[in-house]
PDB file of C-alpha atoms in Angstrom:
ATOM      1  CA  UNK P 737     -13.222-136.805  20.427  1.00 40.00           C
ATOM      2  CA  UNK P 738     -14.254-136.663  16.789  1.00 38.00           C
ATOM      3  CA  UNK P 739     -16.063-139.995  16.833  1.00 40.00           C
ATOM      4  CA  UNK P 740     -19.775-139.798  16.184  1.00 39.00           C
ATOM      5  CA  UNK P 741     -21.634-141.058  19.249  1.00 42.00           C
ATOM      6  CA  UNK P 742     -24.838-142.866  18.313  1.00 41.00           C
ATOM      7  CA  UNK P 743     -25.937-144.523  21.502  1.00 44.00           C
ATOM      8  CA  UNK P 744     -26.733-141.571  23.739  1.00 57.00           C
ATOM      9  CA  UNK P 745     -28.917-138.453  23.668  1.00 58.00           C
ATOM     10  CA  UNK P 746     -27.889-137.538  20.319  1.00 51.00           C
ATOM     11  CA  UNK P 747     -24.825-138.054  18.432  1.00 50.00           C
ATOM     12  CA  UNK P 748     -22.065-135.541  18.580  1.00 55.00           C
ATOM     13  CA  UNK P 749     -22.762-133.275  15.655  1.00 52.00           C
ATOM     14  CA  UNK P 750     -19.793-133.316  13.303  1.00 46.00           C
ATOM     15  CA  UNK P 751     -21.234-131.280  10.424  1.00 43.00           C
ATOM     16  CA  UNK P 752     -20.981-127.552   9.835  1.00 37.00           C
ATOM     17  CA  UNK P 753     -24.483-126.687  11.065  1.00 40.00           C
ATOM     18  CA  UNK P 754     -27.449-127.984  13.032  1.00 38.00           C
ATOM     19  CA  UNK P 755     -30.775-127.462  11.295  1.00 38.00           C
ATOM     20  CA  UNK P 756     -33.568-127.193  13.838  1.00 38.00           C
ATOM     21  CA  UNK P 757     -36.848-128.516  12.468  1.00 38.00           C
ATOM     22  CA  UNK P 758     -39.956-126.498  13.264  1.00 38.00           C
ATOM     23  CA  UNK P 759     -38.141-123.500  14.745  1.00 37.00           C
ATOM     24  CA  UNK P 760     -36.235-122.161  11.742  1.00 33.00           C
ATOM     25  CA  UNK P 761     -33.097-121.896  13.867  1.00 35.00           C
ATOM     26  CA  UNK P 762     -29.660-122.590  12.431  1.00 34.00           C
ATOM     27  CA  UNK P 763     -26.632-122.980  14.690  1.00 36.00           C
ATOM     28  CA  UNK P 764     -23.310-122.557  12.921  1.00 37.00           C
ATOM     29  CA  UNK P 765     -20.609-125.008  13.926  1.00 37.00           C
ATOM     30  CA  UNK P 766     -16.878-124.871  13.349  1.00 36.00           C
ATOM     31  CA  UNK P 767     -15.083-128.034  14.303  1.00 35.00           C
ATOM     32  CA  UNK P 768     -12.099-127.789  16.609  1.00 38.00           C
ATOM     33  CA  UNK P 769      -8.864-127.866  14.685  1.00 38.00           C
ATOM     34  CA  UNK P 770     -10.321-126.391  11.488  1.00 36.00           C
ATOM     35  CA  UNK P 771     -10.787-122.759  12.437  1.00 39.00           C
ATOM     36  CA  UNK P 772      -8.285-120.481  10.756  1.00 37.00           C
ATOM     37  CA  UNK P 773      -7.094-123.021   8.193  1.00 37.00           C
ATOM     38  CA  UNK P 774      -6.879-121.964   4.566  1.00 37.00           C
ATOM     39  CA  UNK P 775      -6.712-124.092   1.400  1.00 37.00           C
ATOM     40  CA  UNK P 776      -2.935-124.281   1.433  1.00 36.00           C
ATOM     41  CA  UNK P 777      -2.726-125.533   4.996  1.00 35.00           C
ATOM     42  CA  UNK P 778      -1.562-122.240   6.508  1.00 31.00           C
ATOM     43  CA  UNK P 779      -3.255-121.520   9.816  1.00 34.00           C
ATOM     44  CA  UNK P 780      -4.139-118.229  11.410  1.00 34.00           C
ATOM     45  CA  UNK P 781      -1.311-116.918  13.562  1.00 35.00           C
ATOM     46  CA  UNK P 782       1.470-118.634  11.565  1.00 38.00           C
ATOM     47  CA  UNK P 783       3.976-116.812   9.432  1.00 35.00           C
ATOM     48  CA  UNK P 784       3.222-116.172   5.768  1.00 38.00           C
ATOM     49  CA  UNK P 785       6.204-116.789   3.469  1.00 41.00           C
ATOM     50  CA  UNK P 786       8.014-113.652   2.238  1.00 44.00           C
ATOM     51  CA  UNK P 787       7.097-114.544  -1.357  1.00 43.00           C
ATOM     52  CA  UNK P 788       3.424-114.113  -0.541  1.00 42.00           C
ATOM     53  CA  UNK P 789       4.005-110.530   0.573  1.00 43.00           C
ATOM     54  CA  UNK P 790       6.168-109.800  -2.445  1.00 44.00           C
ATOM     55  CA  UNK P 791       3.551-111.170  -4.799  1.00 44.00           C
ATOM     56  CA  UNK P 792       0.984-108.862  -3.270  1.00 45.00           C
ATOM     57  CA  UNK P 793       3.005-105.709  -4.047  1.00 50.00           C
ATOM     58  CA  UNK P 794       6.711-106.254  -3.605  1.00 51.00           C
ATOM     59  CA  UNK P 795       6.861-105.250   0.034  1.00 59.00           C
ATOM     60  CA  UNK P 796       6.416-107.195   3.245  1.00 61.00           C
ATOM     61  CA  UNK P 797       3.351-106.093   5.164  1.00 55.00           C
ATOM     62  CA  UNK P 798       4.102-104.570   8.558  1.00 60.00           C
ATOM     63  CA  UNK P 799       2.339-106.143  11.545  1.00 62.00           C
ATOM     64  CA  UNK P 800      -0.884-104.412  12.582  1.00 59.00           C
ATOM     65  CA  UNK P 801      -1.113-102.255  15.672  1.00 61.00           C
ATOM     66  CA  UNK P 802      -4.142-102.425  17.944  1.00 62.00           C
ATOM     67  CA  UNK P 803      -5.003 -99.067  19.452  1.00 56.00           C
ATOM     68  CA  UNK P 804      -6.531 -98.793  22.880  1.00 55.00           C
ATOM     69  CA  UNK P 805     -10.261 -98.069  22.935  1.00 46.00           C
ATOM     70  CA  UNK P 806     -11.108 -94.450  23.715  1.00 46.00           C
ATOM     71  CA  UNK P 807     -12.236 -93.650  27.229  1.00 51.00           C
ATOM     72  CA  UNK P 808     -15.966 -94.047  27.670  1.00 50.00           C
ATOM     73  CA  UNK P 809     -17.840 -91.095  29.100  1.00 58.00           C
ATOM     74  CA  UNK P 810     -20.478 -91.371  31.788  1.00 72.00           C
ATOM     75  CA  UNK P 811     -23.138 -90.052  29.419  1.00 77.00           C
ATOM     76  CA  UNK P 812     -23.782 -90.655  25.758  1.00 75.00           C
ATOM     77  CA  UNK P 813     -25.240 -88.142  23.327  1.00 76.00           C
ATOM     78  CA  UNK P 814     -28.016 -88.426  20.786  1.00 72.00           C
ATOM     79  CA  UNK P 815     -28.155 -91.941  19.360  1.00 75.00           C
ATOM     80  CA  UNK P 816     -24.819 -93.015  20.863  1.00 81.00           C
ATOM     81  CA  UNK P 817     -24.910 -96.504  22.408  1.00 88.00           C
ATOM     82  CA  UNK P 818     -25.619 -96.562  26.124  1.00 91.00           C
ATOM     83  CA  UNK P 819     -22.495 -96.286  28.258  1.00 91.00           C
ATOM     84  CA  UNK P 820     -21.746 -98.695  31.093  1.00 91.00           C
ATOM     85  CA  UNK P 821     -22.720 -96.023  33.607  1.00 92.00           C
ATOM     86  CA  UNK P 822     -26.011 -95.420  31.830  1.00 92.00           C
ATOM     87  CA  UNK P 823     -26.780 -99.156  31.704  1.00 93.00           C
ATOM     88  CA  UNK P 824     -26.308 -99.509  35.449  1.00 93.00           C
ATOM     89  CA  UNK P 825     -28.250 -96.350  36.207  1.00 94.00           C
ATOM     90  CA  UNK P 826     -31.347 -97.097  34.115  1.00 95.00           C
ATOM     91  CA  UNK P 827     -31.602-100.666  35.388  1.00 95.00           C
ATOM     92  CA  UNK P 828     -31.538 -99.407  38.969  1.00 95.00           C
ATOM     93  CA  UNK P 829     -34.214 -96.809  38.184  1.00 96.00           C
ATOM     94  CA  UNK P 830     -36.443 -99.291  36.316  1.00 96.00           C
ATOM     95  CA  UNK P 831     -36.322-101.914  39.076  1.00 96.00           C
ATOM     96  CA  UNK P 832     -38.607-100.297  41.627  1.00 94.00           C
ATOM     97  CA  UNK P 833     -38.985-101.672  45.142  1.00 94.00           C
ATOM     98  CA  UNK P 834     -42.522-102.825  44.350  1.00 94.00           C
ATOM     99  CA  UNK P 835     -41.447-104.716  41.207  1.00 95.00           C
ATOM    100  CA  UNK P 836     -38.528-106.311  43.037  1.00 96.00           C
ATOM    101  CA  UNK P 837     -40.635-107.535  45.952  1.00 95.00           C
ATOM    102  CA  UNK P 838     -43.538-108.842  43.845  1.00 96.00           C
ATOM    103  CA  UNK P 839     -41.603-110.729  41.150  1.00 97.00           C
ATOM    104  CA  UNK P 840     -39.404-113.798  40.705  1.00 97.00           C
ATOM    105  CA  UNK P 841     -36.290-114.604  38.673  1.00 97.00           C
ATOM    106  CA  UNK P 842     -35.519-117.728  36.655  1.00 97.00           C
ATOM    107  CA  UNK P 843     -33.860-119.442  39.614  1.00 94.00           C
ATOM    108  CA  UNK P 844     -36.657-118.580  42.043  1.00 94.00           C
ATOM    109  CA  UNK P 845     -34.992-115.641  43.758  1.00 96.00           C
ATOM    110  CA  UNK P 846     -36.872-112.443  44.550  1.00 96.00           C
ATOM    111  CA  UNK P 847     -36.855-109.854  41.771  1.00 95.00           C
ATOM    112  CA  UNK P 848     -37.536-110.248  38.031  1.00 97.00           C
ATOM    113  CA  UNK P 849     -35.100-111.777  35.570  1.00 97.00           C
ATOM    114  CA  UNK P 850     -33.196-109.055  33.716  1.00 96.00           C
ATOM    115  CA  UNK P 851     -33.272-109.607  29.960  1.00 97.00           C
ATOM    116  CA  UNK P 852     -31.730-106.497  28.469  1.00 94.00           C
ATOM    117  CA  UNK P 853     -31.333-102.738  28.216  1.00 95.00           C
ATOM    118  CA  UNK P 854     -31.582-100.970  24.863  1.00 94.00           C
ATOM    119  CA  UNK P 855     -31.578 -97.407  23.648  1.00 93.00           C
ATOM    120  CA  UNK P 856     -35.218 -96.492  22.987  1.00 91.00           C
ATOM    121  CA  UNK P 857     -36.374 -95.247  19.614  1.00 88.00           C
ATOM    122  CA  UNK P 858     -37.339 -91.550  19.528  1.00 84.00           C
ATOM    123  CA  UNK P 859     -40.980 -90.535  19.211  1.00 84.00           C
ATOM    124  CA  UNK P 860     -42.227 -89.697  15.715  1.00 78.00           C
ATOM    125  CA  UNK P 861     -42.074 -85.945  16.337  1.00 77.00           C
ATOM    126  CA  UNK P 862     -38.554 -86.206  17.802  1.00 74.00           C
ATOM    127  CA  UNK P 863     -36.800 -87.881  14.871  1.00 75.00           C
ATOM    128  CA  UNK P 864     -33.783 -85.917  13.707  1.00 72.00           C
ATOM    129  CA  UNK P 865     -33.901 -83.453  16.586  1.00 77.00           C
ATOM    130  CA  UNK P 866     -30.466 -82.958  18.176  1.00 71.00           C
ATOM    131  CA  UNK P 867     -32.134 -82.191  21.517  1.00 76.00           C
ATOM    132  CA  UNK P 868     -34.431 -85.233  21.487  1.00 81.00           C
ATOM    133  CA  UNK P 869     -34.730 -86.887  24.913  1.00 87.00           C
ATOM    134  CA  UNK P 870     -32.431 -89.853  25.394  1.00 88.00           C
ATOM    135  CA  UNK P 871     -34.320 -92.862  26.758  1.00 93.00           C
ATOM    136  CA  UNK P 872     -33.647 -96.530  27.474  1.00 95.00           C
ATOM    137  CA  UNK P 873     -35.958 -99.568  27.416  1.00 96.00           C
ATOM    138  CA  UNK P 874     -35.282-102.012  30.258  1.00 97.00           C
ATOM    139  CA  UNK P 875     -36.868-105.471  29.947  1.00 97.00           C
ATOM    140  CA  UNK P 876     -37.466-107.991  32.714  1.00 98.00           C
ATOM    141  CA  UNK P 877     -39.236-111.346  32.842  1.00 98.00           C
ATOM    142  CA  UNK P 878     -41.294-112.109  35.922  1.00 98.00           C
ATOM    143  CA  UNK P 879     -41.396-115.876  36.434  1.00 98.00           C
ATOM    144  CA  UNK P 880     -43.974-115.524  39.181  1.00 97.00           C
ATOM    145  CA  UNK P 881     -46.752-115.012  36.615  1.00 96.00           C
ATOM    146  CA  UNK P 882     -44.920-115.208  33.242  1.00 98.00           C
ATOM    147  CA  UNK P 883     -45.014-111.511  32.477  1.00 98.00           C
ATOM    148  CA  UNK P 884     -42.679-109.538  30.245  1.00 98.00           C
ATOM    149  CA  UNK P 885     -42.160-106.143  31.881  1.00 98.00           C
ATOM    150  CA  UNK P 886     -40.745-103.239  29.862  1.00 97.00           C
ATOM    151  CA  UNK P 887     -39.921 -99.924  31.478  1.00 97.00           C
ATOM    152  CA  UNK P 888     -38.730 -96.847  29.616  1.00 97.00           C
ATOM    153  CA  UNK P 889     -36.405 -94.541  31.514  1.00 96.00           C
ATOM    154  CA  UNK P 890     -35.674 -90.936  30.537  1.00 94.00           C
ATOM    155  CA  UNK P 891     -31.925 -90.548  30.975  1.00 92.00           C
ATOM    156  CA  UNK P 892     -32.235 -86.799  31.377  1.00 91.00           C
ATOM    157  CA  UNK P 893     -34.807 -86.767  34.178  1.00 93.00           C
ATOM    158  CA  UNK P 894     -33.967 -90.157  35.673  1.00 94.00           C
ATOM    159  CA  UNK P 895     -37.634 -91.139  35.734  1.00 95.00           C
ATOM    160  CA  UNK P 896     -39.679 -94.019  34.356  1.00 96.00           C
ATOM    161  CA  UNK P 897     -41.830 -92.460  31.626  1.00 95.00           C
ATOM    162  CA  UNK P 898     -43.576 -95.617  30.417  1.00 95.00           C
ATOM    163  CA  UNK P 899     -44.259 -99.084  31.811  1.00 96.00           C
ATOM    164  CA  UNK P 900     -45.774-102.067  30.031  1.00 96.00           C
ATOM    165  CA  UNK P 901     -46.596-105.663  31.035  1.00 97.00           C
ATOM    166  CA  UNK P 902     -47.363-108.388  28.484  1.00 97.00           C
ATOM    167  CA  UNK P 903     -48.201-112.082  28.590  1.00 96.00           C
ATOM    168  CA  UNK P 904     -47.324-114.567  25.856  1.00 94.00           C
ATOM    169  CA  UNK P 905     -44.412-112.458  24.588  1.00 95.00           C
ATOM    170  CA  UNK P 906     -41.115-114.357  24.489  1.00 96.00           C
ATOM    171  CA  UNK P 907     -38.003-112.315  23.620  1.00 95.00           C
ATOM    172  CA  UNK P 908     -34.594-113.974  23.157  1.00 95.00           C
ATOM    173  CA  UNK P 909     -33.135-115.807  26.131  1.00 97.00           C
ATOM    174  CA  UNK P 910     -30.600-114.310  28.488  1.00 97.00           C
ATOM    175  CA  UNK P 911     -27.378-116.092  29.391  1.00 96.00           C
ATOM    176  CA  UNK P 912     -28.689-116.765  32.900  1.00 97.00           C
ATOM    177  CA  UNK P 913     -31.804-118.443  31.507  1.00 98.00           C
ATOM    178  CA  UNK P 914     -29.809-120.737  29.221  1.00 97.00           C
ATOM    179  CA  UNK P 915     -27.574-121.680  32.133  1.00 97.00           C
ATOM    180  CA  UNK P 916     -30.594-122.429  34.349  1.00 98.00           C
ATOM    181  CA  UNK P 917     -32.143-124.546  31.573  1.00 98.00           C
ATOM    182  CA  UNK P 918     -28.917-126.543  31.268  1.00 98.00           C
ATOM    183  CA  UNK P 919     -28.844-127.068  35.023  1.00 97.00           C
ATOM    184  CA  UNK P 920     -32.401-128.423  34.986  1.00 98.00           C
ATOM    185  CA  UNK P 921     -31.539-130.739  32.092  1.00 97.00           C
ATOM    186  CA  UNK P 922     -28.395-132.070  33.774  1.00 97.00           C
ATOM    187  CA  UNK P 923     -30.372-132.825  36.953  1.00 97.00           C
ATOM    188  CA  UNK P 924     -33.252-134.513  35.105  1.00 97.00           C
ATOM    189  CA  UNK P 925     -33.309-138.211  34.091  1.00 97.00           C
ATOM    190  CA  UNK P 926     -33.776-137.073  30.472  1.00 97.00           C
ATOM    191  CA  UNK P 927     -30.353-135.449  30.703  1.00 96.00           C
ATOM    192  CA  UNK P 928     -28.627-138.818  31.013  1.00 96.00           C
ATOM    193  CA  UNK P 929     -27.803-138.901  27.306  1.00 95.00           C
ATOM    194  CA  UNK P 930     -26.226-135.449  27.425  1.00 96.00           C
ATOM    195  CA  UNK P 931     -24.091-136.506  30.379  1.00 96.00           C
ATOM    196  CA  UNK P 932     -23.074-139.741  28.661  1.00 96.00           C
ATOM    197  CA  UNK P 933     -22.069-137.895  25.506  1.00 95.00           C
ATOM    198  CA  UNK P 934     -20.041-135.417  27.543  1.00 96.00           C
ATOM    199  CA  UNK P 935     -18.324-138.306  29.334  1.00 95.00           C
ATOM    200  CA  UNK P 936     -17.470-139.909  25.994  1.00 94.00           C
ATOM    201  CA  UNK P 937     -16.047-136.654  24.623  1.00 94.00           C
ATOM    202  CA  UNK P 938     -14.003-135.584  27.634  1.00 94.00           C
ATOM    203  CA  UNK P 939     -13.611-138.537  29.958  1.00 95.00           C
ATOM    204  CA  UNK P 940     -15.125-136.390  32.718  1.00 95.00           C
ATOM    205  CA  UNK P 941     -18.511-136.204  34.401  1.00 97.00           C
ATOM    206  CA  UNK P 942     -20.873-133.386  33.457  1.00 96.00           C
ATOM    207  CA  UNK P 943     -22.120-131.775  36.664  1.00 96.00           C
ATOM    208  CA  UNK P 944     -22.496-128.077  35.868  1.00 96.00           C
ATOM    209  CA  UNK P 945     -23.676-125.794  33.015  1.00 97.00           C
ATOM    210  CA  UNK P 946     -20.313-124.025  33.317  1.00 96.00           C
ATOM    211  CA  UNK P 947     -18.732-127.022  31.566  1.00 96.00           C
ATOM    212  CA  UNK P 948     -20.703-126.293  28.392  1.00 97.00           C
ATOM    213  CA  UNK P 949     -20.978-123.558  25.811  1.00 96.00           C
ATOM    214  CA  UNK P 950     -24.681-122.873  25.452  1.00 97.00           C
ATOM    215  CA  UNK P 951     -26.868-121.574  22.671  1.00 95.00           C
ATOM    216  CA  UNK P 952     -30.619-121.810  22.819  1.00 95.00           C
ATOM    217  CA  UNK P 953     -33.948-120.724  21.385  1.00 96.00           C
ATOM    218  CA  UNK P 954     -37.410-120.107  22.751  1.00 97.00           C
ATOM    219  CA  UNK P 955     -39.797-122.990  22.076  1.00 97.00           C
ATOM    220  CA  UNK P 956     -43.492-122.328  21.416  1.00 96.00           C
ATOM    221  CA  UNK P 957     -46.144-125.012  21.544  1.00 95.00           C
ATOM    222  CA  UNK P 958     -47.925-126.056  18.364  1.00 90.00           C
ATOM    223  CA  UNK P 959     -51.156-128.081  18.324  1.00 87.00           C
ATOM    224  CA  UNK P 960     -50.324-131.770  18.618  1.00 84.00           C
ATOM    225  CA  UNK P 961     -46.591-131.227  18.182  1.00 85.00           C
ATOM    226  CA  UNK P 962     -45.448-131.931  21.729  1.00 88.00           C
ATOM    227  CA  UNK P 963     -46.357-133.906  24.841  1.00 92.00           C
ATOM    228  CA  UNK P 964     -49.092-132.369  26.974  1.00 92.00           C
ATOM    229  CA  UNK P 965     -46.596-131.210  29.605  1.00 93.00           C
ATOM    230  CA  UNK P 966     -45.283-128.674  27.057  1.00 95.00           C
ATOM    231  CA  UNK P 967     -48.651-127.414  25.785  1.00 95.00           C
ATOM    232  CA  UNK P 968     -48.247-124.120  27.665  1.00 96.00           C
ATOM    233  CA  UNK P 969     -44.907-123.260  26.057  1.00 97.00           C
ATOM    234  CA  UNK P 970     -45.266-119.749  24.681  1.00 96.00           C
ATOM    235  CA  UNK P 971     -47.329-118.759  27.676  1.00 97.00           C
ATOM    236  CA  UNK P 972     -44.579-120.384  29.748  1.00 98.00           C
ATOM    237  CA  UNK P 973     -40.933-119.648  28.959  1.00 98.00           C
ATOM    238  CA  UNK P 974     -39.555-122.782  27.295  1.00 98.00           C
ATOM    239  CA  UNK P 975     -36.124-123.502  25.860  1.00 97.00           C
ATOM    240  CA  UNK P 976     -34.460-125.751  23.311  1.00 96.00           C
ATOM    241  CA  UNK P 977     -30.763-125.934  24.069  1.00 97.00           C
ATOM    242  CA  UNK P 978     -27.856-126.442  21.677  1.00 96.00           C
ATOM    243  CA  UNK P 979     -25.016-127.436  24.033  1.00 96.00           C
ATOM    244  CA  UNK P 980     -21.386-127.678  22.995  1.00 96.00           C
ATOM    245  CA  UNK P 981     -18.523-129.358  24.799  1.00 95.00           C
ATOM    246  CA  UNK P 982     -15.964-126.636  25.501  1.00 91.00           C
ATOM    247  CA  UNK P 983     -13.197-127.006  22.912  1.00 89.00           C
ATOM    248  CA  UNK P 984     -15.125-129.984  21.540  1.00 92.00           C
ATOM    249  CA  UNK P 985     -18.164-131.007  19.497  1.00 93.00           C
ATOM    250  CA  UNK P 986     -21.797-129.986  19.664  1.00 94.00           C
ATOM    251  CA  UNK P 987     -24.269-132.390  21.252  1.00 93.00           C
ATOM    252  CA  UNK P 988     -27.631-132.852  19.559  1.00 92.00           C
ATOM    253  CA  UNK P 989     -30.254-132.072  22.218  1.00 94.00           C
ATOM    254  CA  UNK P 990     -32.960-130.822  19.862  1.00 92.00           C
ATOM    255  CA  UNK P 991     -35.504-133.397  21.024  1.00 94.00           C
ATOM    256  CA  UNK P 992     -35.528-132.007  24.574  1.00 97.00           C
ATOM    257  CA  UNK P 993     -37.422-128.924  25.777  1.00 97.00           C
ATOM    258  CA  UNK P 994     -37.013-127.308  29.183  1.00 98.00           C
ATOM    259  CA  UNK P 995     -40.005-125.415  30.586  1.00 98.00           C
ATOM    260  CA  UNK P 996     -38.330-122.819  32.783  1.00 98.00           C
ATOM    261  CA  UNK P 997     -41.638-121.613  34.222  1.00 98.00           C
ATOM    262  CA  UNK P 998     -42.729-125.091  35.368  1.00 97.00           C
ATOM    263  CA  UNK P 999     -39.123-126.292  35.823  1.00 97.00           C
ATOM    264  CA  UNK P1000     -39.803-129.481  33.864  1.00 96.00           C
ATOM    265  CA  UNK P1001     -38.050-131.298  31.012  1.00 97.00           C
ATOM    266  CA  UNK P1002     -39.819-133.224  28.247  1.00 96.00           C
ATOM    267  CA  UNK P1003     -38.868-135.036  25.050  1.00 95.00           C
ATOM    268  CA  UNK P1004     -40.432-134.157  21.716  1.00 93.00           C
ATOM    269  CA  UNK P1005     -41.638-136.906  19.430  1.00 80.00           C
ATOM    270  CA  UNK P1006     -39.443-137.044  16.355  1.00 63.00           C
TER     271      UNK P1006
END
């Protein structure tokens, strides 16, 4: 599995990082079989000789105890992180019937693609106030017309207090978007190298994104830097994937870009 594969999409990356030219993205890589190893050959989870404990202070160190996480309340206070109940509640409030019916998700279903929910920053005149309203920003991406929709929900009143729609704004990708991009790549003729590399590494056919660990970054078009089919990236939602064989090596797919809005795959000129 550790052999470097040169004949397919990209070689299996056997270094400690992948430097992505033109996007300033660095993906850290730890090779299987090296994680947890120290200089003396002792691996994480194995016993440390008694002498090591004695040298540290004359006494053996007792094993650590993991305490159960405290129960999470239905409501947070102040600048506390949003609770699970609050996350579900604000997303339901933000996704109005009109927005749901008029928008489209990454896989073409009705309703916008959920990107994230974050605790909103207080207004300038509310900073430091213990009674400041607690709000959440809910972000969606509408693939019907490539719009980033942000809705701010007041957790106290349960109402949307601000709504904003922007074009050409590309926040980080959600897990669902990376999975959809991988599915498009696997189904496309340009994904043949990825599938061949996966076959070489595992002896199995690659048929689903679930067989990969996926990282990815938004790709924006630059004048003359890509084929014409990708010229709208930035206006469209486009992805460069960094796939990894589960329990295996990374596969270099940096030359391929998936336009999720147009559902097309193209190769960049190196």
